[in-house]
């Protein structure tokens, strides 16, 4: 029985002597769960508040200090069939939450101002063609100024600060023309209002801000949603360690394990931190670290790495490196190099701005010069030039890409792909070569029985039921085949050898060849476990099983024109059958992380855009070096941190979804940029000629924004 | 047209009330769990 989990590390003190804890809750299926969970937790003595956030599946509990052992909250949840996982909000997530609130406030202010200014503007426009008096018009213009100026100063901050930051580093981003357009439009309108002019552009400026803020807020909300899911998954995966405190064993979160701690690792548990074995003998499965699927025997004095799976014996471990630092030195060094060497990819939006800004600002300048030469007053020439800036103000251009990103990342989210970085979509679309890792990527993360077809079904079922009584990884793999999940009675486990039980009057043995009295197999493709019962014997090969749809996904990817490779750290004998089954001709086995990264870099130098799909610690550097990377949710933490996107589930199809959705998204982004360009191409001559009134500007701006947004919705396949 | 002198500010004031109500609701976390709210209203454990 596991020791009670020590939750004090997670509980945080709030004001007036209460403690609070956030839990990611697993098992919520419907709205009724809200009442059930909150009700169960509120019944606990001392609980002051229990509030479940149904959207992100998190429970916030507060209780008065000392009145409740926090572990009882988990027990209360477990009684009702839910599992709570203590959860520490990541700094990035908190910052994003603050940013999202700021954006929403800006959007609300801009929305309020846009509506009211538009109300006044429509009155002026209709009055201009009927019988508005100049005094009334001035009054309306001043009222508009009163609303628009403070609102723009408040709601425009995200754009102004970003533009300023870009200018200070002598760069150009989309926010520079936006800020310039807004400020000039407001400034000119104010001057025009002072001079009792007929036209003012307050509405255009504030409406532009509102549209853009809606786009940004949605973009942000989508990213927060995916991040919340990723955060919950991290909490679900967060493992505990059994730490010796004196002679007693306490279960503590891995995050609080420090170098020097002594840990107990039972068979079937993952090693939570790097360390040296003090006592005990066992075999460990290091497939998550090296890709190698054969077990390694270890004895006191041996070094084990976090993430390896303890197979047969109980170990006492002295921790040498804990938490995030528990990476092989070599991998860490490679990782640093790969990250710094990664060329800064120019995003589509930046490229568009580079072309757009000089053209627009150039044409505005030419407009002033042209009108001055044609004999117009400086005032008239300036007004026309600013009208050019307003009409070309990159509303459609600035929405063209984020709108597609929102829709496409929503589609990916439904297809079980969680995007980690915003520009990953564009890079995914550019990939022309895919490198797969084998273990845990093309194959399922857990081993399965490889030769089930060769064994008599009844015998296999008996063996599988017997395997239910052992925690050895090979037995666990075999136990997955058991149709009837009831263990046999009176099973005896002999440490390091196997399990035996009397079934239907005959003794059955499951374990090593010697233990079962059979001859060991010479086959090297996987690990073997032996079974004997009533004179019959079977050799059960435990190996990696391909993800169920691997074949179809690989064929579909090839049909898309992608060049496929397999690079594995596992033995050549283990890689060959997988490559053969999938029909992938370019493959290599027994690769070190350095060799993997070298191959990725060679391909990149040849001008290939590599999509790396991998899960092992040995893949982390190549994931970082590749143009874009994907990793399954079962991947090692360090590896997942490097990946641009993470996919969920037992199937490989999310890889295909990611590529096709990204390609579709990129083509829509391009279309949108062209739409925006064509719109400008038509509108600018009118503006240069001086025909643009505020009414036309408003119509053109909303029309073009609507056009790109509707087009972006097509990314929702 | 003198009626506009107080009707326009009045309209603006009403709009501002709406804006502040929204900002207040936002600060109070009314928008932090949009899906949950839809389910909570259906459970009648307070009755």
XYZ file of C-alpha atoms in Angstrom:
764
model
C 0.000 0.000 0.000
C 1.385 3.394 -0.918
C 2.055 5.803 1.894
C -0.305 8.769 2.164
C 0.661 11.558 -0.171
C 2.147 14.556 1.556
C 0.295 17.547 0.080
C 1.746 20.292 2.261
C 4.058 21.284 -0.592
C 1.055 22.223 -2.746
C -1.201 23.910 -0.185
C -0.688 27.642 -0.091
C -1.500 29.974 2.760
C -4.150 32.539 2.089
C -5.257 35.474 4.186
C -6.842 34.921 7.635
C -5.325 31.534 8.390
C -6.828 29.472 5.610
C -4.993 27.088 3.347
C -5.924 26.566 -0.256
C -5.206 23.853 -2.777
C -5.825 23.588 -6.506
C -6.517 20.168 -7.958
C -6.843 18.987 -11.537
C -9.779 16.573 -11.379
C -9.970 13.509 -13.588
C -13.209 11.702 -14.342
C -15.601 14.620 -14.812
C -18.132 13.555 -17.403
C -21.178 15.777 -17.073
C -22.662 18.817 -15.378
C -23.980 16.772 -12.476
C -20.408 16.119 -11.434
C -20.105 19.757 -10.328
C -22.619 19.326 -7.526
C -21.347 15.888 -6.568
C -17.722 16.990 -6.261
C -18.375 20.263 -4.496
C -20.904 18.586 -2.187
C -18.506 15.807 -1.226
C -15.643 18.175 -0.482
C -17.773 20.702 1.401
C -18.895 17.925 3.786
C -15.315 17.571 5.035
C -14.758 19.297 8.384
C -13.016 22.644 8.153
C -13.627 23.197 4.434
C -14.625 26.796 3.804
C -14.845 26.837 0.061
C -14.918 24.290 -2.726
C -15.402 25.530 -6.243
C -15.063 23.478 -9.395
C -14.217 25.194 -12.636
C -15.989 22.999 -15.166
C -14.302 24.608 -18.166
C -10.762 23.723 -17.153
C -11.618 20.831 -14.790
C -9.971 22.348 -11.751
C -11.124 22.360 -8.163
C -10.198 25.089 -5.723
C -10.505 24.114 -2.069
C -9.904 26.366 0.943
C -9.968 25.201 4.552
C -9.016 26.651 7.900
C -5.460 25.800 8.802
C -5.061 22.717 10.956
C -8.673 21.596 10.628
C -8.120 19.153 7.805
C -5.436 16.853 6.463
C -5.366 17.744 2.765
C -5.024 14.105 1.756
C -8.641 13.642 2.892
C -9.783 15.822 -0.004
C -8.258 13.328 -2.431
C -9.914 10.492 -0.502
C -13.299 12.219 -0.646
C -12.927 12.614 -4.408
C -11.815 9.001 -4.794
C -14.893 7.779 -2.915
C -17.040 9.366 -5.609
C -14.971 7.968 -8.443
C -12.895 11.047 -9.262
C -9.163 11.438 -9.088
C -7.641 14.685 -7.891
C -4.125 15.671 -8.820
C -2.451 18.519 -6.960
C -1.700 21.233 -9.345
C 0.705 24.153 -9.250
C -0.190 26.767 -11.857
C 2.774 27.399 -14.119
C 4.176 30.909 -14.121
C 3.537 31.168 -17.874
C -0.107 30.263 -17.342
C -0.563 32.913 -14.656
C 1.075 35.549 -16.827
C -1.165 34.608 -19.704
C -4.240 34.826 -17.500
C -3.251 38.370 -16.530
C -2.568 39.233 -20.161
C -5.946 37.804 -21.179
C -7.767 39.924 -18.585
C -5.928 42.993 -19.814
C -6.849 42.255 -23.426
C -10.491 41.648 -22.516
C -10.664 44.965 -20.634
C -9.109 46.763 -23.588
C -11.563 45.067 -25.921
C -14.514 46.060 -23.738
C -13.409 49.701 -23.636
C -12.766 49.774 -27.378
C -16.131 48.110 -28.031
C -17.986 50.619 -25.887
C -16.194 53.538 -27.542
C -16.651 52.149 -31.069
C -20.399 51.718 -30.585
C -20.938 55.199 -29.182
C -18.667 56.986 -31.637
C -20.357 55.144 -34.484
C -23.726 56.285 -33.153
C -22.554 59.887 -33.367
C -20.778 59.378 -36.708
C -23.818 57.893 -38.436
C -25.761 60.979 -37.306
C -23.099 63.223 -38.800
C -22.971 61.248 -42.072
C -26.715 61.363 -42.541
C -26.778 65.003 -41.414
C -24.069 65.923 -43.931
C -26.358 64.922 -46.789
C -29.431 66.530 -45.201
C -29.646 69.522 -42.924
C -27.224 69.221 -39.987
C -26.115 72.603 -38.656
C -22.348 73.170 -38.333
C -22.853 73.730 -34.571
C -24.521 70.335 -34.073
C -21.824 68.677 -36.165
C -19.088 70.290 -34.068
C -20.850 69.176 -30.914
C -20.990 65.588 -32.204
C -17.347 65.703 -33.267
C -16.264 66.993 -29.863
C -18.348 64.321 -28.144
C -16.677 61.685 -30.381
C -13.257 63.083 -29.504
C -14.116 62.950 -25.837
C -14.938 59.239 -26.111
C -12.371 58.144 -28.677
C -9.230 59.807 -27.338
C -9.214 58.337 -23.795
C -10.550 55.014 -25.084
C -7.803 54.747 -27.705
C -5.177 55.728 -25.144
C -6.397 52.883 -22.931
C -7.314 50.191 -25.437
C -4.422 50.896 -27.784
C -1.754 50.123 -25.194
C -1.114 46.526 -26.345
C -0.354 47.849 -29.842
C 1.560 50.939 -28.774
C 3.872 49.087 -26.380
C 4.525 46.309 -28.890
C 5.228 48.828 -31.672
C 7.540 50.820 -29.402
C 9.413 47.686 -28.398
C 9.877 46.763 -32.069
C 11.019 50.261 -33.059
C 13.519 50.422 -30.234
C 15.237 47.311 -31.578
C 15.041 48.831 -35.100
C 12.582 46.170 -36.180
C 9.189 46.420 -37.794
C 6.082 44.540 -36.819
C 2.433 44.802 -37.719
C 1.803 46.978 -34.678
C 3.950 49.809 -36.043
C 1.668 50.695 -38.977
C -1.382 50.052 -36.769
C -0.181 52.460 -34.074
C 0.891 55.030 -36.630
C -2.459 54.840 -38.411
C -4.474 55.156 -35.202
C -2.433 58.052 -33.809
C -2.408 59.994 -37.095
C -6.129 59.438 -37.650
C -6.982 60.641 -34.158
C -4.571 63.589 -34.371
C -5.886 64.703 -37.756
C -9.502 64.336 -36.629
C -8.803 66.492 -33.613
C -7.238 69.214 -35.787
C -10.174 68.984 -38.204
C -12.646 69.243 -35.332
C -10.907 72.374 -34.068
C -11.275 73.832 -37.556
C -15.008 72.955 -37.779
C -14.349 70.592 -40.684
C -16.968 68.344 -42.254
C -15.117 65.042 -41.771
C -13.505 63.402 -38.755
C -12.126 59.851 -38.544
C -12.588 59.075 -34.847
C -14.854 56.143 -35.702
C -12.346 54.543 -38.093
C -9.528 54.680 -35.565
C -11.506 53.233 -32.678
C -13.261 50.626 -34.792
C -9.901 49.453 -36.082
C -8.708 48.983 -32.508
C -11.881 47.118 -31.587
C -11.683 44.654 -34.504
C -8.032 43.943 -33.842
C -8.612 43.475 -30.120
C -11.408 40.991 -30.805
C -8.981 39.022 -32.979
C -6.246 39.115 -30.363
C -8.533 38.205 -27.496
C -9.833 35.164 -29.374
C -6.308 34.143 -30.319
C -5.298 34.421 -26.686
C -8.341 32.549 -25.393
C -7.596 29.646 -27.723
C -3.995 29.484 -26.568
C -5.031 29.598 -22.913
C -7.501 26.795 -23.454
C -4.854 24.511 -24.921
C -2.407 25.512 -22.209
C -4.906 24.687 -19.472
C -5.371 21.221 -20.922
C -1.613 20.785 -21.149
C -1.299 21.952 -17.509
C -3.875 19.399 -16.352
C -2.126 16.645 -18.235
C 1.130 17.622 -16.550
C -0.596 17.421 -13.155
C -2.009 14.012 -14.036
C 1.448 12.815 -14.969
C 3.191 14.365 -11.978
C 4.595 11.466 -10.115
C 5.280 10.858 -6.478
C 8.347 9.432 -4.854
C 8.593 7.274 -1.762
C 11.128 9.108 0.370
C 12.758 7.750 3.500
C 12.211 10.100 6.371
C 14.222 8.316 9.040
C 13.019 4.738 8.785
C 9.553 5.727 7.710
C 8.504 6.057 4.072
C 6.579 9.147 3.040
C 5.055 9.658 -0.381
C 6.080 13.101 -1.623
C 5.676 14.920 -4.928
C 8.720 14.500 -7.170
C 9.109 18.291 -7.218
C 10.296 18.365 -3.610
C 12.868 15.578 -3.927
C 16.353 16.985 -3.292
C 19.821 15.599 -3.999
C 20.887 13.485 -1.037
C 17.386 12.124 -0.365
C 16.961 8.372 -0.122
C 14.119 6.927 -2.142
C 12.464 3.545 -2.234
C 11.585 2.270 -5.708
C 9.303 -0.726 -5.903
C 9.005 -3.012 -8.939
C 6.825 -1.459 -11.617
C 7.511 2.126 -10.519
C 9.312 4.780 -12.513
C 12.556 6.173 -11.156
C 11.640 9.741 -10.128
C 15.140 11.258 -10.050
C 18.697 10.479 -11.111
C 20.614 8.598 -8.465
C 22.934 5.845 -7.395
C 21.606 2.501 -6.253
C 22.446 1.889 -2.588
C 20.877 -1.501 -2.129
C 18.821 -3.984 -4.097
C 19.188 -5.646 -7.458
C 16.847 -5.277 -10.359
C 16.461 -4.860 -14.063
C 15.403 -1.544 -15.472
C 13.681 -0.513 -18.672
C 15.363 2.601 -20.085
C 13.318 2.830 -23.269
C 12.085 6.337 -22.421
C 15.666 7.541 -22.168
C 17.583 5.708 -24.871
C 14.912 3.978 -26.958
C 16.561 0.656 -26.050
C 13.877 -1.930 -25.272
C 16.029 -4.644 -23.661
C 16.148 -4.522 -19.874
C 19.419 -3.555 -18.156
C 20.559 -5.390 -15.023
C 21.609 -3.131 -12.175
C 23.322 -3.733 -8.846
C 24.350 -1.486 -5.923
C 26.592 1.331 -7.132
C 24.896 1.596 -10.530
C 23.586 4.930 -11.779
C 19.950 5.132 -12.851
C 18.245 7.999 -14.626
C 14.873 9.549 -14.014
C 12.233 8.044 -16.271
C 13.530 4.485 -16.277
C 11.106 1.822 -15.196
C 12.097 -0.511 -12.385
C 11.306 -4.073 -13.378
C 11.911 -6.771 -10.851
C 13.464 -5.877 -7.494
C 12.985 -3.182 -4.886
C 15.741 -0.563 -4.906
C 16.998 2.050 -2.492
C 18.276 5.063 -4.345
C 20.445 7.978 -3.238
C 19.376 10.980 -5.293
C 22.161 12.797 -7.148
C 20.134 15.202 -9.294
C 16.485 15.992 -8.840
C 13.599 17.645 -10.642
C 14.265 19.439 -13.884
C 18.015 18.914 -13.670
C 17.727 15.182 -14.033
C 18.910 14.905 -17.602
C 21.914 13.126 -18.952
C 24.717 15.661 -19.194
C 25.318 14.942 -22.835
C 21.681 15.478 -23.745
C 21.568 18.748 -21.863
C 24.633 20.054 -23.670
C 23.297 18.992 -27.054
C 20.003 20.613 -26.234
C 21.596 23.975 -25.454
C 23.501 23.881 -28.717
C 20.492 22.854 -30.772
C 18.281 25.581 -29.310
C 20.801 28.358 -29.880
C 21.654 27.152 -33.382
C 18.031 27.095 -34.464
C 17.690 29.856 -36.979
C 15.053 32.416 -36.248
C 12.267 31.624 -38.622
C 10.635 34.599 -40.218
C 6.901 34.343 -39.817
C 4.482 34.972 -42.625
C 3.049 38.017 -40.830
C 6.491 39.583 -40.427
C 7.263 39.034 -44.077
C 3.961 40.638 -45.032
C 4.699 43.656 -42.817
C 8.112 44.102 -44.393
C 6.484 44.542 -47.774
C 3.352 46.285 -46.601
C 4.710 49.058 -44.368
C 7.130 50.690 -46.848
C 4.577 50.507 -49.678
C 1.801 52.130 -47.647
C 3.922 54.749 -45.950
C 5.641 55.458 -49.269
C 2.350 55.975 -51.058
C 1.131 58.286 -48.267
C 4.277 60.355 -48.673
C 3.875 60.426 -52.457
C 0.274 61.553 -51.968
C 1.391 64.608 -49.959
C 4.079 65.486 -52.509
C 1.750 64.855 -55.457
C -1.040 67.046 -54.092
C 1.416 69.819 -53.149
C 2.812 69.795 -56.709
C -0.752 69.816 -58.037
C -1.256 73.026 -56.094
C -3.280 71.867 -53.084
C -2.753 73.480 -49.693
C -0.506 71.707 -47.180
C -3.569 71.072 -45.013
C -5.531 69.402 -47.813
C -2.530 67.351 -48.910
C -1.983 66.127 -45.339
C -5.642 65.233 -44.886
C -5.617 63.171 -48.073
C -2.380 61.433 -47.110
C -3.756 60.522 -43.712
C -6.898 59.215 -45.382
C -4.603 56.927 -47.381
C -3.077 55.667 -44.133
C -6.498 55.106 -42.609
C -7.952 53.241 -45.541
C -4.894 51.029 -45.812
C -4.687 50.588 -42.078
C -3.877 46.923 -41.850
C -7.110 45.780 -40.301
C -7.616 42.927 -42.743
C -3.892 42.318 -42.906
C -3.554 42.122 -39.120
C -6.558 39.810 -38.843
C -5.585 37.655 -41.816
C -3.206 35.422 -39.880
C -4.513 35.364 -36.273
C -8.035 34.554 -37.464
C -6.774 31.476 -39.302
C -4.589 30.550 -36.327
C -7.549 30.599 -33.943
C -9.716 28.447 -36.171
C -6.923 26.030 -37.086
C -5.664 25.515 -33.543
C -9.271 24.875 -32.506
C -9.513 22.227 -35.220
C -6.211 20.684 -34.114
C -7.381 20.718 -30.494
C -10.399 18.655 -31.493
C -8.048 16.366 -33.434
C -6.068 15.716 -30.212
C -3.114 17.940 -31.084
C -2.123 20.611 -28.589
C -0.016 23.395 -30.071
C 2.688 24.757 -27.802
C 3.934 27.640 -29.919
C 1.927 30.032 -32.064
C 4.081 29.893 -35.159
C 4.248 26.082 -35.135
C 1.348 25.994 -37.611
C 3.350 27.731 -40.322
C 6.399 25.584 -39.691
C 4.314 22.407 -39.682
C 2.940 23.342 -43.066
C 6.440 23.787 -44.466
C 7.684 20.336 -43.407
C 8.699 18.109 -46.307
C 10.523 15.380 -44.383
C 9.315 13.488 -41.330
C 11.669 11.702 -38.983
C 9.991 9.244 -36.649
C 11.455 7.830 -33.518
C 10.450 4.195 -33.100
C 9.902 3.335 -29.465
C 6.830 5.023 -28.061
C 6.203 7.035 -31.216
C 5.457 4.613 -34.036
C 4.894 1.936 -31.449
C 2.678 2.212 -28.398
C 4.434 3.509 -25.294
C 3.824 0.247 -23.428
C 5.092 -3.135 -24.645
C 2.582 -5.760 -25.805
C 2.623 -9.467 -26.643
C 4.157 -9.688 -30.100
C 3.464 -13.312 -31.004
C -0.107 -13.679 -29.737
C -1.139 -15.322 -33.014
C 1.372 -18.164 -32.554
C 0.171 -19.204 -29.106
C -2.829 -21.366 -28.354
C -5.531 -18.895 -27.180
C -6.502 -20.825 -24.042
C -2.894 -21.145 -22.946
C -2.288 -17.444 -23.555
C -5.352 -16.532 -21.520
C -4.196 -18.657 -18.588
C -0.736 -17.078 -18.775
C -2.230 -13.594 -18.959
C -4.434 -14.213 -15.934
C -1.457 -15.486 -14.003
C 0.505 -12.387 -15.087
C -2.086 -10.201 -13.333
C -0.411 -11.172 -10.061
C 3.022 -9.799 -10.960
C 4.343 -6.254 -11.285
C 7.217 -7.161 -13.577
C 6.963 -5.013 -16.760
C 6.927 -8.078 -19.015
C 4.141 -9.581 -16.925
C 2.268 -6.266 -17.030
C 2.473 -6.353 -20.822
C 1.214 -9.918 -20.876
C -1.573 -9.107 -18.422
C -3.011 -6.638 -20.963
C -4.059 -9.676 -23.024
C -6.176 -11.072 -20.213
C -9.849 -11.107 -21.169
C -10.900 -12.070 -17.647
C -9.296 -9.598 -15.261
C -9.516 -11.850 -12.192
C -6.182 -13.011 -10.768
C -5.772 -16.642 -9.712
C -5.858 -17.412 -6.018
C -2.743 -18.347 -4.014
C -0.158 -17.051 -6.451
C 3.407 -17.208 -5.169
C 5.926 -14.726 -6.517
C 9.581 -15.702 -6.402
C 11.590 -12.490 -6.644
C 13.670 -12.280 -9.801
C 12.390 -15.609 -11.136
C 8.646 -15.595 -11.742
C 5.220 -16.465 -10.378
C 3.598 -19.840 -9.860
C 0.140 -21.028 -8.906
C -1.877 -24.235 -8.946
C -4.502 -24.032 -11.667
C -6.900 -26.945 -12.261
C -4.718 -29.283 -10.170
C -1.584 -28.636 -12.230
C 1.142 -26.168 -11.388
C 1.535 -23.212 -13.722
C 4.728 -21.212 -13.846
C 5.371 -17.873 -15.519
C 8.819 -16.328 -15.577
C 12.340 -17.058 -16.742
C 13.125 -20.088 -18.912
C 14.964 -21.788 -16.093
C 12.084 -21.194 -13.667
C 9.613 -22.782 -16.075
C 11.969 -25.606 -17.001
C 12.068 -24.846 -20.708
C 14.914 -23.941 -23.062
C 15.520 -20.272 -23.637
C 14.712 -18.843 -27.046
C 17.487 -17.486 -29.279
C 15.274 -14.805 -30.753
C 16.588 -11.303 -30.132
C 13.753 -9.177 -31.509
C 12.220 -8.575 -28.099
C 12.132 -9.798 -24.538
C 10.752 -13.228 -23.720
C 8.701 -14.521 -20.871
C 8.038 -18.240 -20.490
C 4.981 -20.136 -19.364
C 4.419 -23.770 -18.494
C 1.212 -25.457 -17.390
C 0.231 -29.129 -17.236
C 2.981 -30.254 -19.558
C 2.391 -27.528 -22.125
C 4.788 -24.627 -22.547
C 4.861 -21.351 -24.442
C 7.452 -18.732 -25.216
C 5.767 -15.365 -25.137
C 7.581 -12.569 -26.916
C 6.970 -9.159 -25.459
C 7.757 -6.421 -27.882
C 6.694 -3.083 -29.146
C 3.394 -3.020 -30.954
C 2.754 -0.523 -33.713
C 0.080 2.052 -33.066
C -3.087 0.607 -34.578
C -3.324 3.087 -37.447
C 0.423 3.516 -38.065
C 0.322 1.822 -41.457
C -2.528 3.970 -42.886
C -1.101 7.192 -41.454
C 2.344 6.479 -42.893
C 0.797 5.693 -46.306
C -1.275 8.876 -46.202
C 1.758 10.961 -45.252
C 3.719 9.440 -48.113
C 0.852 10.234 -50.459
C 1.150 13.861 -49.353
C 4.658 13.822 -50.776
C 6.524 13.694 -47.488
C 9.849 11.914 -47.230
C 9.738 9.510 -44.266
C 12.602 8.305 -42.058
C 12.947 6.245 -38.887
C 15.817 7.053 -36.531
C 15.898 4.942 -33.419
C 18.159 4.437 -30.444
C 16.980 0.839 -30.274
C 18.875 -2.117 -31.734
C 18.902 -2.616 -35.493
C 17.111 -5.978 -35.114
C 14.223 -4.230 -33.370
C 13.957 -1.389 -35.901
C 14.058 -3.521 -39.062
C 10.641 -5.221 -38.645
C 8.953 -1.896 -37.873
C 10.478 -0.212 -40.919
C 9.542 -3.229 -43.012
C 5.947 -3.297 -41.790
C 5.505 0.383 -42.565
C 7.393 0.303 -45.831
C 9.798 3.010 -44.755
C 13.052 2.507 -46.618
C 15.200 5.097 -44.884
C 15.870 3.900 -41.367
C 18.685 3.510 -38.883
C 19.020 1.957 -35.459
C 21.439 2.051 -32.498
C 21.817 5.804 -32.871
C 23.149 8.016 -30.098
C 21.499 11.421 -29.558
C 24.559 13.027 -31.225
C 24.115 10.883 -34.323
C 20.401 11.644 -34.461
C 21.033 15.353 -34.309
C 23.745 15.052 -36.974
C 21.296 13.407 -39.364
C 18.670 16.081 -38.686
C 21.225 18.807 -39.324
C 22.470 17.187 -42.524
C 18.928 17.045 -43.865
C 18.304 20.665 -42.870
C 21.514 21.708 -44.620
C 20.234 20.034 -47.776
C 17.348 22.467 -47.601
C 14.859 20.012 -46.155
C 12.333 21.151 -43.595
C 12.313 18.388 -41.015
C 9.374 17.468 -38.832
C 10.719 15.376 -35.977
C 8.287 13.121 -34.123
C 9.759 11.609 -30.985
C 9.188 10.889 -27.331
C 12.430 9.718 -25.732
C 14.915 11.758 -23.762
C 17.375 10.852 -26.523
C 15.099 12.612 -29.017
C 14.958 15.919 -27.145
C 18.015 17.485 -28.847
C 16.865 16.442 -32.323
C 13.373 17.785 -31.588
C 14.954 21.116 -30.744
C 17.182 21.017 -33.832
C 14.406 20.111 -36.264
C 12.389 22.738 -38.105
C 9.267 21.668 -36.227
C 8.551 18.884 -33.780
C 5.762 16.756 -32.387
C 5.731 14.448 -29.433
C 3.193 12.067 -27.912
C 1.792 12.900 -24.486
C 3.609 9.883 -23.030
C 6.968 11.521 -23.811
C 9.583 12.409 -21.222
C 9.086 15.874 -19.695
C 12.247 17.368 -21.169
C 11.293 16.071 -24.589
C 7.776 17.441 -24.362
C 9.125 20.838 -23.395
C 11.045 20.952 -26.698
C 8.140 19.922 -28.889
C 6.092 22.476 -30.814
C 2.999 20.365 -30.358
C 1.916 17.397 -28.295
C -0.556 14.761 -29.426
C -2.847 12.618 -27.295
C -4.143 9.097 -27.563
C -2.997 5.705 -28.777
C -3.245 6.477 -32.458
C -0.783 8.027 -34.869
C -3.471 9.884 -36.849
C -2.927 13.215 -35.013
C 0.387 13.496 -36.897
C -1.518 13.383 -40.174
C -4.164 15.781 -38.843
C -1.436 18.179 -37.765
C 0.211 18.195 -41.188
C -2.994 18.497 -43.219
C -4.580 21.142 -40.970
C -1.382 23.162 -40.930
C -1.088 23.027 -44.721
C -4.685 24.082 -45.119
C -4.172 26.874 -42.590
C -1.128 28.149 -44.418
C -2.917 28.245 -47.745
C -5.790 30.146 -46.076
C -3.314 32.580 -44.511
C -1.842 33.211 -47.946
C -5.307 33.655 -49.455
C -6.180 36.093 -46.699
C -3.023 38.102 -47.268
C -3.857 38.256 -50.968
C -7.422 39.299 -50.206
C -6.092 42.094 -48.013
C -3.614 43.108 -50.704
C -6.288 43.187 -53.418
C -8.533 45.254 -51.173
C -5.719 47.760 -50.673
C -4.964 47.763 -54.362
C -8.515 48.861 -55.105
C -8.951 51.244 -52.168
C -5.668 53.132 -52.302
C -6.218 54.888 -55.658
C -9.542 56.252 -54.323
C -7.823 57.487 -51.186
C -4.938 59.042 -53.134
C -7.438 60.826 -55.366
C -9.061 62.236 -52.222
C -12.473 60.530 -52.595
C -12.453 58.749 -49.262
C -14.949 60.060 -46.743
C -15.161 58.595 -43.230
C -18.240 56.632 -44.337
C -16.355 54.922 -47.156
C -13.416 54.237 -44.817
C -15.711 52.580 -42.273
C -17.446 50.435 -44.879
C -14.197 49.389 -46.537
C -12.579 48.492 -43.251
C -15.421 46.392 -41.879
C -15.981 44.787 -45.274
C -12.392 43.647 -45.663
C -12.149 42.435 -42.051
C -15.326 40.446 -42.454
C -14.030 38.942 -45.667
C -10.799 37.579 -44.165
C -12.581 36.348 -41.027
C -15.182 34.423 -43.004
C -12.433 32.967 -45.179
C -10.525 31.924 -42.039
C -13.521 29.912 -40.844
C -12.828 27.517 -43.692
C -9.846 26.196 -41.713
C -12.410 24.414 -39.534
C -12.418 21.176 -41.480
C -31.946 70.472 -31.199
C -31.124 71.622 -27.683
C -32.464 68.320 -26.435
C -29.235 66.733 -27.757
C -27.173 68.655 -25.228
C -28.402 66.405 -22.466
C -29.602 63.345 -24.421
C -26.168 62.592 -25.894
C -24.381 62.725 -22.524
C -27.220 60.680 -21.035
C -26.789 58.015 -23.705
C -23.071 57.968 -23.045
C -23.626 57.663 -19.308
C -25.885 54.651 -19.857
C -23.244 53.095 -22.090
C -20.627 53.696 -19.397
C -22.830 51.950 -16.840
C -22.878 48.918 -19.118
C -19.101 49.074 -19.573
C -18.432 49.245 -15.845
C -20.904 46.448 -15.186
C -18.965 44.294 -17.640
C -15.590 45.183 -16.152
C -16.947 44.487 -12.686
C -18.274 41.080 -13.758
C -14.951 40.321 -15.408
C -13.034 41.169 -12.236
C -15.370 39.044 -10.134
C -14.524 36.030 -12.284
C -17.967 35.688 -13.852
C -16.365 34.750 -17.165
C -13.821 32.258 -15.824
C -16.066 29.208 -16.107
C -18.509 29.663 -18.968
C -19.369 25.978 -19.390
C -19.895 25.354 -15.677
C -22.426 28.154 -15.367
C -24.604 26.485 -17.975
C -24.755 23.328 -15.856
C -24.977 24.929 -12.420
C -28.273 26.589 -13.206
C -29.815 23.159 -13.799
C -28.856 21.684 -10.445
C -31.300 22.613 -7.695
C -29.409 21.640 -4.577
C -30.290 24.962 -2.933
C -33.993 24.148 -2.923
